[in-house]
Short mmCIF file of C-alpha atoms in Angstrom, two decimals:
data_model
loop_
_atom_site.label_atom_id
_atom_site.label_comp_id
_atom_site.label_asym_id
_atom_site.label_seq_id
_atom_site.Cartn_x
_atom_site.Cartn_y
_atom_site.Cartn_z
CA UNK A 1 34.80 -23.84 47.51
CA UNK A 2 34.18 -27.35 48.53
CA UNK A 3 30.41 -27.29 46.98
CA UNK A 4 32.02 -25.34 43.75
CA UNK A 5 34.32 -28.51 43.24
CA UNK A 6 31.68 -30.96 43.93
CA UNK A 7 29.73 -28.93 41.50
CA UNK A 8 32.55 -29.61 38.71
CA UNK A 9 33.15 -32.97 39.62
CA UNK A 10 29.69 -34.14 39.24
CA UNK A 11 29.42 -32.29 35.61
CA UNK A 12 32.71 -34.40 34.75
CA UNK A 13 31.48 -38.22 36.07
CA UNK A 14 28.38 -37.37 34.19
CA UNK A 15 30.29 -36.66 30.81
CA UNK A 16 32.98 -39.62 31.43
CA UNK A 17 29.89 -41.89 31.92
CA UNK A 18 28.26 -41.08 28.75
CA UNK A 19 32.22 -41.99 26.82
CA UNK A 20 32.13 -44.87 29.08
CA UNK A 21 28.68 -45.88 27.47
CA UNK A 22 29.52 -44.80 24.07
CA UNK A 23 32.84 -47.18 24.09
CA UNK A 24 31.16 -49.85 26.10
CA UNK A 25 28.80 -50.04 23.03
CA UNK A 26 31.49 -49.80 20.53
CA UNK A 27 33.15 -53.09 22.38
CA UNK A 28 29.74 -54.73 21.88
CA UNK A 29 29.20 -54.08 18.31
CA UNK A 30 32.85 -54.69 17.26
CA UNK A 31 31.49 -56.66 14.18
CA UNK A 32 29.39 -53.89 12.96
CA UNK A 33 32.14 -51.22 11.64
CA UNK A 34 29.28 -48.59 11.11
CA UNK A 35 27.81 -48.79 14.52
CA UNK A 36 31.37 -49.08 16.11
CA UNK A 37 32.14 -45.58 13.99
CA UNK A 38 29.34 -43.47 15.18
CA UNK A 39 29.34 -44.91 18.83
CA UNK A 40 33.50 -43.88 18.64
CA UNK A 41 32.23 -40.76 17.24
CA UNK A 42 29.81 -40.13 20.11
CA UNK A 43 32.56 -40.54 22.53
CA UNK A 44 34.85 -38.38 20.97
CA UNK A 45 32.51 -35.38 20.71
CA UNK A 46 32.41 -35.87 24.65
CA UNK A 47 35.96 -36.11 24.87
CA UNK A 48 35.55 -32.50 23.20
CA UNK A 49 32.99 -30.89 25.03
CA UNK A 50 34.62 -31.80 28.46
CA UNK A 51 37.49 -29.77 26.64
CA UNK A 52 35.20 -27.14 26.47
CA UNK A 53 33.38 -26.86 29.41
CA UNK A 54 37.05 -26.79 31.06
CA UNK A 55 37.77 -24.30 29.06
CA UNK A 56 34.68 -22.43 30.30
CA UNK A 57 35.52 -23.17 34.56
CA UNK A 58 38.78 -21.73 33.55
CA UNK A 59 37.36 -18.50 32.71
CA UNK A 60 34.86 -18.55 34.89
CA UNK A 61 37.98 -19.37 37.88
CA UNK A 62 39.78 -15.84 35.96
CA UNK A 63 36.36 -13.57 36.38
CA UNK A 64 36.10 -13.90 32.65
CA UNK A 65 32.69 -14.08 30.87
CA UNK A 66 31.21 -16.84 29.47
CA UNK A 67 31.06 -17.68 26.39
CA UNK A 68 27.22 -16.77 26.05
CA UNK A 69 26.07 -15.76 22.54
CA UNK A 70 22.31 -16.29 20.85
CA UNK A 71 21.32 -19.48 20.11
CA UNK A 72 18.93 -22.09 19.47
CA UNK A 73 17.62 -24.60 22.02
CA UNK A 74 15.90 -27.09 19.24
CA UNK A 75 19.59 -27.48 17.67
CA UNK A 76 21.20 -27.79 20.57
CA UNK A 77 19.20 -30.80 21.51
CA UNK A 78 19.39 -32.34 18.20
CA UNK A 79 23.35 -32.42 18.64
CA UNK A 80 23.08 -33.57 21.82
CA UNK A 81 20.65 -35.87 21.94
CA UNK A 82 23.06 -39.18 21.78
CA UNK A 83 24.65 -37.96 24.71
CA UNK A 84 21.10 -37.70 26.57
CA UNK A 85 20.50 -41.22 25.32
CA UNK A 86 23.54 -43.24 26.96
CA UNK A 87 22.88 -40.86 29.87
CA UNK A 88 19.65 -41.99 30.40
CA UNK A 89 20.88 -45.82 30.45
CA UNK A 90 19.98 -49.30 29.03
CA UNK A 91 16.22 -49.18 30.54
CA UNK A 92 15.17 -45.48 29.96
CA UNK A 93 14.54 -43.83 26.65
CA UNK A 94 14.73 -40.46 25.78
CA UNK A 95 11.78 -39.17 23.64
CA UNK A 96 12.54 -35.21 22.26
CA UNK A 97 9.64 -33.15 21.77
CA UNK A 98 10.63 -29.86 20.29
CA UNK A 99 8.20 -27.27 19.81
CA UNK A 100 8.15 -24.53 16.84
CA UNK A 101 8.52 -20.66 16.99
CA UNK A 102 10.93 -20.62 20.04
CA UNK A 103 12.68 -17.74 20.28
CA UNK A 104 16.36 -17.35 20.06
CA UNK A 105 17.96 -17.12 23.83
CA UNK A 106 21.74 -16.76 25.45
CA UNK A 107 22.98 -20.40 25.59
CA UNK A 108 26.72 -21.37 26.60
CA UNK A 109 27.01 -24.64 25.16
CA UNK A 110 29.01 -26.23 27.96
CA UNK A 111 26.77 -25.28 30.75
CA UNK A 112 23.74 -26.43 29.23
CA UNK A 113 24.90 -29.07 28.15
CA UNK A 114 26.10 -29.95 31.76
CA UNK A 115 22.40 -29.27 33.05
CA UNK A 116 20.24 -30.72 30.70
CA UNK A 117 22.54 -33.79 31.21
CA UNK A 118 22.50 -33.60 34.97
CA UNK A 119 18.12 -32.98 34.78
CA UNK A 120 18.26 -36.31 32.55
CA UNK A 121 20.31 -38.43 34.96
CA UNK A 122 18.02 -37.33 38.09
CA UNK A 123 15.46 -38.69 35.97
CA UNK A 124 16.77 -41.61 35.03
CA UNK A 125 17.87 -42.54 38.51
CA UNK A 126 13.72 -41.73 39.54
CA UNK A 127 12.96 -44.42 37.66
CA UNK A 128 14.08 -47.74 38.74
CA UNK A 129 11.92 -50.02 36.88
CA UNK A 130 12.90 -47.70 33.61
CA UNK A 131 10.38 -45.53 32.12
CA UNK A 132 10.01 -43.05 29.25
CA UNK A 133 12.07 -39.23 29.83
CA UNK A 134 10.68 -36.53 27.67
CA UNK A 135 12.36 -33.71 26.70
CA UNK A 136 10.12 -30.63 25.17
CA UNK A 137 11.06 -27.13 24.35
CA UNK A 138 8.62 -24.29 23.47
CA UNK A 139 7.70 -20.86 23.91
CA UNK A 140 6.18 -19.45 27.56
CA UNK A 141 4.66 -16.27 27.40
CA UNK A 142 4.02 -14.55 31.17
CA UNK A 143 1.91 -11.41 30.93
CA UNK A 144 1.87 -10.71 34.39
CA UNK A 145 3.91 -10.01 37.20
CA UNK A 146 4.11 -12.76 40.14
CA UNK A 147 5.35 -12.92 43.33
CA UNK A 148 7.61 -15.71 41.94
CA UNK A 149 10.16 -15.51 38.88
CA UNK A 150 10.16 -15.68 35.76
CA UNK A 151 8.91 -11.50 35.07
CA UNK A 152 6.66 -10.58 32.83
CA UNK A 153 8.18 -11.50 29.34
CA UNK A 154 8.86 -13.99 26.49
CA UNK A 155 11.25 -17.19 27.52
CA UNK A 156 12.07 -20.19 26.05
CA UNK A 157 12.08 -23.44 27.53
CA UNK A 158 13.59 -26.85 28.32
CA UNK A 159 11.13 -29.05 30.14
CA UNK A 160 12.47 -32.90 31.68
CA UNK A 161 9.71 -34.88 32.19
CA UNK A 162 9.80 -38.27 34.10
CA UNK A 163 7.19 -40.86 35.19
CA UNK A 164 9.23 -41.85 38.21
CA UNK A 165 8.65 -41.66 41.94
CA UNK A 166 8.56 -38.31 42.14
CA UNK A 167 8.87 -36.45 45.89
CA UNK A 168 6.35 -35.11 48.57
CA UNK A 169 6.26 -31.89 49.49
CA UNK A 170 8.20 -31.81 52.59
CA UNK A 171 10.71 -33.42 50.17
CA UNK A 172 10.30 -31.16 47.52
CA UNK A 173 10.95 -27.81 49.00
CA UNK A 174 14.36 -29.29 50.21
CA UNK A 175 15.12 -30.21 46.31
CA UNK A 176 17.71 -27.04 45.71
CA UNK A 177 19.11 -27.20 48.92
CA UNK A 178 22.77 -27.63 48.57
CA UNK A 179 23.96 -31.23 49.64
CA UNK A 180 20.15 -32.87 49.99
CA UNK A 181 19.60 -36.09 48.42
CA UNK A 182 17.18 -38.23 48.04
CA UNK A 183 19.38 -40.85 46.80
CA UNK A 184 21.59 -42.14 50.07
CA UNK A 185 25.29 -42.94 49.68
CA UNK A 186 24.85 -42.52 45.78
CA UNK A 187 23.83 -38.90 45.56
CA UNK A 188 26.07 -36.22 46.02
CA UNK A 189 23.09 -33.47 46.63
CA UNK A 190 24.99 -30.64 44.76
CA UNK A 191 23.01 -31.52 41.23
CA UNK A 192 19.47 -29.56 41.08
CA UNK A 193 21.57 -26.83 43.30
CA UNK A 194 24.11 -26.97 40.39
CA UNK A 195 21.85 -27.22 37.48
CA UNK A 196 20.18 -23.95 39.11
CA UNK A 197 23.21 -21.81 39.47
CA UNK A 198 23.70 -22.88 35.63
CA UNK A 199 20.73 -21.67 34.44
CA UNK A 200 20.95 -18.42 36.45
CA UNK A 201 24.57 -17.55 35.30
CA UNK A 202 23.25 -16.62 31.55
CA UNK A 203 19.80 -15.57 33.34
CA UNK A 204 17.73 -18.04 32.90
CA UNK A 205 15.54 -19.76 35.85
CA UNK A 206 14.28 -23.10 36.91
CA UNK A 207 10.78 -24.65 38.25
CA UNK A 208 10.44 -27.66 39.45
CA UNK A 209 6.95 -29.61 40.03
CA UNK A 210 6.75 -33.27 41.10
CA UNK A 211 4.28 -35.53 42.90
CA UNK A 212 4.95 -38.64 44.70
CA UNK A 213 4.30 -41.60 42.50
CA UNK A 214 3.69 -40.49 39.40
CA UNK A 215 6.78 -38.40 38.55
CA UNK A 216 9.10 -35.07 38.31
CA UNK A 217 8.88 -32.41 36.02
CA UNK A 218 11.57 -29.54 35.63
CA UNK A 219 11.58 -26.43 33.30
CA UNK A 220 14.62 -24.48 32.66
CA UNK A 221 13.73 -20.93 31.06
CA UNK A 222 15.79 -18.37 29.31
CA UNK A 223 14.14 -14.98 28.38
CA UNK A 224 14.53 -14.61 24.81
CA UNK A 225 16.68 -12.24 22.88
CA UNK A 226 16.32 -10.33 19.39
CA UNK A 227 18.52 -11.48 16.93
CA UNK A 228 20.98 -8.94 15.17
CA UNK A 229 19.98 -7.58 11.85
#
């Protein structure tokens, strides 16, 4: 129970920071109307996707299912992507690379949106001199079976790329461990182990590759659906 509510709270401080940014901008700008508007906008559409992923722990609290249905990770980014921005902070920027013929996959918008956010805050927090976060979808085709996931099968994927410190090995197999951080009094260590459980609730999986000093690289894939006709 305790690492479930650490799990929500986390999601939450990562949303209210990105408002916090969006009005904090707003403040700045208050003699450009137009930039003041869409950076009030920005905030708002957090205010309402907090909404909704409460909505979502609600049902998930009641055994319900989520609200999983077939979408599109290329337009999810898109609408997203401010949010990634003032995530990522003053001294990062967030460059999307989104690939072509993805296939369609189960998203539920408030989870993802909580992990992708969470995967671009680790990186941003990797990189203390600032640095350049990429963000790629595409297609990943496995033919084979392996003695690790994902199956033989058709996925689509969200890759977070970072040129930060990355980890060592020893470091690295810890990295879904529930509670371990790399990041002393400010990490709560319930983020990747979140992110994971995330990805596995509509069943999707997670990689993770990194190597000390020249940065961290995460893949979230969903197997892809067929779309009704």
């Amino acid at each position: 129970m305790g690492e479930m509510t650490g799990g929500i709270a986390h999601d939450f401080r990562n949303l209210l920071a990105v408002i916090e940014s969006g009005l904090r901008l707003a403040e700045k700008r208050a003699d450009e109307p137009e930039r003041v508007r869409a950076y009030i906008a920005a905030a708002r559409e957090g205010i309402a996707r907090g909404i909704e992923l409460t909505s979502q722990l609600l049902a998930f609290a009641k055994h319900q299912e989520l609200d999983a249905h077939a979408g599109d990770l290329n337009e999810f980014l898109r609408s997203f992507e401010p949010f990634l921005r003032y995530g990522a902070g003053p001294d990062a920027s967030v460059k999307l690379e989104l690939g072509s013929d993805i296939p369609h996959c189960l998203i539920d918008p408030a989870f993802l949106d909580a992990a992708v956010l969470n995967l671009v805050i680790n990186a941003r927090d990797a990189m203390s001199n600032g640095g350049e976060i990429r963000v790629i979808t595409g297609r990943w085709v496995q033919a084979t079976a392996s003695p690790d996931p994902p199956g033989p099968g058709t996925y689509a994927y969200v890759r977070v790329k970072d040129n930060g410190c990355g980890m060592p090995s020893e470091v690295l197999k810890k990295a879904f461990d529930p509670f371990f951080t790399t990041k002393g009094e400010k990490g709560t260590g319930i983020g990747l182990s979140h992110v994971q459980a995330l990805a596995q609730m509509v069943g999707g999986q997670i990689r993770i590759a990194s190597e000390q000093g020249v940065g961290t690289t995460v893949d979230l894939l969903f197997p892809s659906i067929r779309q009704a006709t």
